[in-house]
Short mmCIF file of C-alpha atoms in Angstrom, two decimals:
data_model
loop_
_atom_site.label_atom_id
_atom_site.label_comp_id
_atom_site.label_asym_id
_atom_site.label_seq_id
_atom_site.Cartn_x
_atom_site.Cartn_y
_atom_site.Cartn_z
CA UNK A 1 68.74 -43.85 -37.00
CA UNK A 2 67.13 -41.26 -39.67
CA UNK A 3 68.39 -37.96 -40.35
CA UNK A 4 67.62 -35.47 -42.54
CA UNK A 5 70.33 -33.22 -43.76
CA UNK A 6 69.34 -29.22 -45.53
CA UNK A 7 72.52 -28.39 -47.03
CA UNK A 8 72.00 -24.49 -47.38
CA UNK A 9 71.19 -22.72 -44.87
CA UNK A 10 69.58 -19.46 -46.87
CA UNK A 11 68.64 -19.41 -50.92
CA UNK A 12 67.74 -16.21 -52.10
CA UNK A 13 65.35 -15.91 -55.24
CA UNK A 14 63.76 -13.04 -57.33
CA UNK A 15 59.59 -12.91 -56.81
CA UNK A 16 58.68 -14.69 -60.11
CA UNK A 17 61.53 -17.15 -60.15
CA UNK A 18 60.95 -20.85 -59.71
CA UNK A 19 62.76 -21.51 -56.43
CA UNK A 20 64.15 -24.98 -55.12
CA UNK A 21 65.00 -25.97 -50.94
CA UNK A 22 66.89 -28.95 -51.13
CA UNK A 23 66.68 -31.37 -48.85
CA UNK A 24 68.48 -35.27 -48.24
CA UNK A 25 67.21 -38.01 -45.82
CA UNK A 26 68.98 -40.95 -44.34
CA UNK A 27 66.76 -43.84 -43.20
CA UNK A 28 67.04 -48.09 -43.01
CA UNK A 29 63.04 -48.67 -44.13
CA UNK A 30 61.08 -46.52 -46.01
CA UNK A 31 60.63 -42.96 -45.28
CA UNK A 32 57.69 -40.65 -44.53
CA UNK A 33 58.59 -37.29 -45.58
CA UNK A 34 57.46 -33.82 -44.90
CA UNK A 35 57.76 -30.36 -45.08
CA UNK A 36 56.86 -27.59 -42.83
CA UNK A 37 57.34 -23.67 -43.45
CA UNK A 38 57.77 -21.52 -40.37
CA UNK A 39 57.24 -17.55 -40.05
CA UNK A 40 58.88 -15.69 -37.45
CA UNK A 41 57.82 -16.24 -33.91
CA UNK A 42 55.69 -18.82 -35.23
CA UNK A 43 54.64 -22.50 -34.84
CA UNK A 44 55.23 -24.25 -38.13
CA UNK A 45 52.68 -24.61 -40.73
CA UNK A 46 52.22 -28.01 -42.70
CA UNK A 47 52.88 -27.55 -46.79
CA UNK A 48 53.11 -31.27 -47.81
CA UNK A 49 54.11 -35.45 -47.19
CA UNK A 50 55.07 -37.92 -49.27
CA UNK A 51 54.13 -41.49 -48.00
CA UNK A 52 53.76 -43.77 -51.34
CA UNK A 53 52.53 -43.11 -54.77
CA UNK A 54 53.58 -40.50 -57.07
CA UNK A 55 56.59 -38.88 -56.56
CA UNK A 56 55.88 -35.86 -57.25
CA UNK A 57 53.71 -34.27 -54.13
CA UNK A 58 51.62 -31.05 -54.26
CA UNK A 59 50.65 -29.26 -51.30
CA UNK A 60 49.71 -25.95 -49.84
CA UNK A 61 50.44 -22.44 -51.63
CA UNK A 62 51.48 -23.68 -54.94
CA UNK A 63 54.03 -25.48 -53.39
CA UNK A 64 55.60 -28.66 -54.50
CA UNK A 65 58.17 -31.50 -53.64
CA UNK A 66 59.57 -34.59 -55.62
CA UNK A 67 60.78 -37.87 -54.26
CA UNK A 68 63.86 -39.64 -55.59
CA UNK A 69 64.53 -42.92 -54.25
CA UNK A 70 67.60 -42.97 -55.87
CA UNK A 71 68.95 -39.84 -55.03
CA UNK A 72 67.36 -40.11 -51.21
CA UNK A 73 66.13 -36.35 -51.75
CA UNK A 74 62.80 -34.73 -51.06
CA UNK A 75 63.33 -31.27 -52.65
CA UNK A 76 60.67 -28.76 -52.22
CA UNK A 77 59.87 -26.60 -55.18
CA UNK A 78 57.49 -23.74 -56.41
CA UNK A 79 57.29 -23.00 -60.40
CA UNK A 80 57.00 -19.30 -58.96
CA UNK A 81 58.00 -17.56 -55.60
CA UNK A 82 56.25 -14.54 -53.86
CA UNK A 83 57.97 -12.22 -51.24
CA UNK A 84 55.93 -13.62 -48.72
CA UNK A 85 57.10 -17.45 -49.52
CA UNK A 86 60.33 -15.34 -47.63
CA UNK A 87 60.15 -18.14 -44.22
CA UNK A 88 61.98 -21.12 -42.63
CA UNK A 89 61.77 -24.07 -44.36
CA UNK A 90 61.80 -27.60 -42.05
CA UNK A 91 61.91 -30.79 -43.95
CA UNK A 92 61.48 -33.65 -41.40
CA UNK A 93 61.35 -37.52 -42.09
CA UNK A 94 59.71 -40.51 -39.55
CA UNK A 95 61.11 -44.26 -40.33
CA UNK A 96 58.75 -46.69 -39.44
CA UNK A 97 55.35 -47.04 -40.34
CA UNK A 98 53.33 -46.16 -36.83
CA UNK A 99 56.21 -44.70 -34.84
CA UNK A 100 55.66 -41.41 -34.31
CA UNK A 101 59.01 -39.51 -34.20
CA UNK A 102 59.41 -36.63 -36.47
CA UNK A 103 63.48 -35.63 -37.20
CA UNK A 104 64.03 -32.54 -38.31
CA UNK A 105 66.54 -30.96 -40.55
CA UNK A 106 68.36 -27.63 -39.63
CA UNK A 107 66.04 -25.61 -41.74
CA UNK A 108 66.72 -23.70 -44.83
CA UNK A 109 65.62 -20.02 -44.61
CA UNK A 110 64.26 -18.93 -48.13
CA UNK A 111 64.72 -15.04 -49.05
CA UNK A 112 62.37 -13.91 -51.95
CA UNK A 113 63.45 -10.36 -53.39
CA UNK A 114 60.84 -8.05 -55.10
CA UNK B 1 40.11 -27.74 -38.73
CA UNK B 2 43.04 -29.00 -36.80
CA UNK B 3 44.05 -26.32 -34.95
CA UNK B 4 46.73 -26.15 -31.60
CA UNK B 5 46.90 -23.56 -29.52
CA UNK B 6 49.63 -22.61 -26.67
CA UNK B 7 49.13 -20.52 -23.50
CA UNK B 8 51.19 -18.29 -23.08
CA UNK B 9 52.50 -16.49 -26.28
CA UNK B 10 55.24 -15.41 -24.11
CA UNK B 11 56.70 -15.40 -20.65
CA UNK B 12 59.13 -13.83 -18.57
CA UNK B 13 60.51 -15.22 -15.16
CA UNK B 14 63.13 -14.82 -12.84
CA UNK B 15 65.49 -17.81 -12.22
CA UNK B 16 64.33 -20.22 -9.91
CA UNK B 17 61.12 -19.81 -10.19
CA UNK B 18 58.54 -22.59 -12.39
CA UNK B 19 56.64 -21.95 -15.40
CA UNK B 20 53.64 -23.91 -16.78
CA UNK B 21 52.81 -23.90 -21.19
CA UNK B 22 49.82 -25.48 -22.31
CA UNK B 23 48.84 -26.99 -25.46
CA UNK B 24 45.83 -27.43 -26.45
CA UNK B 25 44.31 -29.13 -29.56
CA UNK B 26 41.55 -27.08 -30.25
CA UNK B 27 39.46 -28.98 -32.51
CA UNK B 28 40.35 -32.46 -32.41
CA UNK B 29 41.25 -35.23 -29.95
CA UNK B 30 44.78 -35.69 -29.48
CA UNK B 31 45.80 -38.98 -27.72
CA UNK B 32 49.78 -38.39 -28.68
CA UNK B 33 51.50 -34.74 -28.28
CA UNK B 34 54.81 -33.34 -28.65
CA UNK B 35 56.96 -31.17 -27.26
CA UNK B 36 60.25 -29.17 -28.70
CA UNK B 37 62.62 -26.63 -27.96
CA UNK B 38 63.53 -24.29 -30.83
CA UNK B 39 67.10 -22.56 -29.71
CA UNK B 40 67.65 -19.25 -32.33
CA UNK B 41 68.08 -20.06 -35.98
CA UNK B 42 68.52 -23.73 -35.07
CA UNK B 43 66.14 -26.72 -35.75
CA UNK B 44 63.62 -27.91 -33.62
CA UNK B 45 64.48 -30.91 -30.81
CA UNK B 46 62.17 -33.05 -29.87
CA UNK B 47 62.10 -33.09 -25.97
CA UNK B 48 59.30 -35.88 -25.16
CA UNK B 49 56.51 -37.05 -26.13
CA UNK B 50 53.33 -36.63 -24.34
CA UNK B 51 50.65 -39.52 -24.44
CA UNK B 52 47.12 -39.09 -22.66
CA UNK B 53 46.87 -40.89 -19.60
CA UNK B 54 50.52 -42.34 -19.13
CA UNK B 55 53.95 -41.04 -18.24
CA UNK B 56 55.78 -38.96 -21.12
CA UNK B 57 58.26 -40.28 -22.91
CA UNK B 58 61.57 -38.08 -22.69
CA UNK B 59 64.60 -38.22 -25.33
CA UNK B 60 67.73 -38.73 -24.32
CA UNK B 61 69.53 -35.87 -22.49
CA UNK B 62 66.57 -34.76 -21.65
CA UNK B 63 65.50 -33.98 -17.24
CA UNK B 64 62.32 -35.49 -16.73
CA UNK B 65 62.62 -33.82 -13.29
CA UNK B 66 63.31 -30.40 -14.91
CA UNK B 67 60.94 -30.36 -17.53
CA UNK B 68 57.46 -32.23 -16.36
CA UNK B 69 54.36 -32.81 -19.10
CA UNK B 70 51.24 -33.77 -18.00
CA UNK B 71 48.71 -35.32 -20.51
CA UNK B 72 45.49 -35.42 -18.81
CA UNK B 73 43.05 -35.03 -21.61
CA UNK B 74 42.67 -35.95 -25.09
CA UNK B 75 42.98 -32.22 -25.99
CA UNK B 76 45.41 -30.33 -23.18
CA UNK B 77 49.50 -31.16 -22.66
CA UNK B 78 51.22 -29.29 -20.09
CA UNK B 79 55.16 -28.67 -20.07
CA UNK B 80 56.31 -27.40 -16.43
CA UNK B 81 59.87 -26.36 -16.79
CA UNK B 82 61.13 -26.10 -12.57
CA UNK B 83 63.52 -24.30 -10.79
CA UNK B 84 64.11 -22.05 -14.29
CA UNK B 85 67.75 -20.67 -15.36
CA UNK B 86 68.65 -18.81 -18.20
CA UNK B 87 69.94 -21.46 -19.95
CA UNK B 88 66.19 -22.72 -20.22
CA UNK B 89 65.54 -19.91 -22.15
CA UNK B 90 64.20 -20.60 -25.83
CA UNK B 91 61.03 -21.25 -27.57
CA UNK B 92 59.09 -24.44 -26.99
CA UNK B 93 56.67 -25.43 -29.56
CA UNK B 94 54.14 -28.46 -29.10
CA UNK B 95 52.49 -30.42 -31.94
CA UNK B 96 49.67 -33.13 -31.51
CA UNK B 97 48.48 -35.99 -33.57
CA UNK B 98 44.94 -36.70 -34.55
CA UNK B 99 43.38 -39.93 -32.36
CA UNK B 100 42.61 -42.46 -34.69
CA UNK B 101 44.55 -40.73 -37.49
CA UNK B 102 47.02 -42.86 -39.63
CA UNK B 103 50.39 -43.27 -38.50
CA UNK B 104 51.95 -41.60 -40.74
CA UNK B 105 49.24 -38.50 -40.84
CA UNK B 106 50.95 -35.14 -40.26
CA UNK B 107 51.15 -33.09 -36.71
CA UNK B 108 50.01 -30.22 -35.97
CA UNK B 109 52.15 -27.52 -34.60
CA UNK B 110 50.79 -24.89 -31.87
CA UNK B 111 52.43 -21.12 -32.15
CA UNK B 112 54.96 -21.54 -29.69
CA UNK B 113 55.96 -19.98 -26.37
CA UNK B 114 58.69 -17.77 -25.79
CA UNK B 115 60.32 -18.07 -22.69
CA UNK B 116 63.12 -15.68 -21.66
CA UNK B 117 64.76 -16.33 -17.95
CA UNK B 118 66.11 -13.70 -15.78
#
């Protein structure tokens, strides 16, 4: 079965520093990858997926992640973080090609300091 | 584009009593939905999944009997949790997929609904 494992729970970064949100996947096939942000009390947002291609993925707000194969990591990344990047950060992987199940890891909540 | 909405933001009940969350998919036709529960600073678990027209599909651990979804349109999911106790308390977030969309296109995550139980 697939799992996705976020080994910090909280990373804490000065506005204006590049910031990274790790994140590790365990799958038999190939993976679909994604990341969603959340905000308090809210659903969660969709920043970016990696299917096939390049591996490195943009997506929303500046916000980007590279695949590694090797490594079996999908780290999310931004060159330079804002206070209000300060959310919950879901990185979630599906197995097979057409079924639908997303698995979620525990969530890594990212603290950006003026 | 691609936006879900859930009704209500928020609810309070007392135990024993049913509550009814809808999803709706806004601006697109959503044959496949999704629902979660979201327990404080934890991830979110998916409880079943919600196809137009046919019987949910529940994970495991999870009481069909407790918490019933009804799928009766390409753009509205309903999650009934019965008989409520505390312990149901938590916030429930739905997501839908677009019909027709690749399988491997993104879903699309309504606000959530906050549900506290006497």
């Amino acid at each position: 079965a697939q799992s996705v494992a976020q080994p910090e729970d909280q990373v804490n970064v000065a506005e204006g520093n590049p910031l990274t949100v790790k994140c590790t996947y365990s799958v038999s096939g190939n993976p679909y990858l994604f990341w969603y942000v959340q905000y308090p009390n809210r659903g969660l947002q969709f920043l970016l997926k990696y299917i096939t291609g390049d591996n490195l993925v943009k997506g929303s707000y500046g916000f980007e992640a590279e695949f590694n194969k090797s490594q079996t990591s999908f780290h999310l990344k931004k060159p330079s973080a804002l206070v209000s990047d300060s959310a919950l950060y879901f990185c979630a992987v599906r197995e097979v090609p057409g079924f639908q199940k997303l698995v979620f890891g525990t969530g890594t909540r990212l603290l950006v300091s003026p | 584009g691609a936006v879900v909405s859930q009704h209500p933001s928020w609810v309070i009940c007392k135990s024993g009593t049913s509550v009814k969350i809808e999803c709706r998919s806004l601006d697109f036709q959503a044959t496949t939905m999704f629902w979660y529960r979201q327990f404080p600073k934890q991830s979110l678990m998916l409880m079943a999944t919600s196809n137009e027209g046919s019987k949910a599909t529940y994970e495991q651990g999870v009481e069909k009997d407790k918490f019933l979804i009804n799928h009766a349109s390409l753009t509205l999911s309903t999650l009934t949790v019965t008989s409520a106790h505390p312990e149901d308390s938590s916030f429930y977030i739905c997501s839908a997929k677009k019909t027709g969309g690749f399988p491997y296109n993104e879903q699309f995550f309504g606000p959530g609904t906050r549900l506290t139980v006497l």
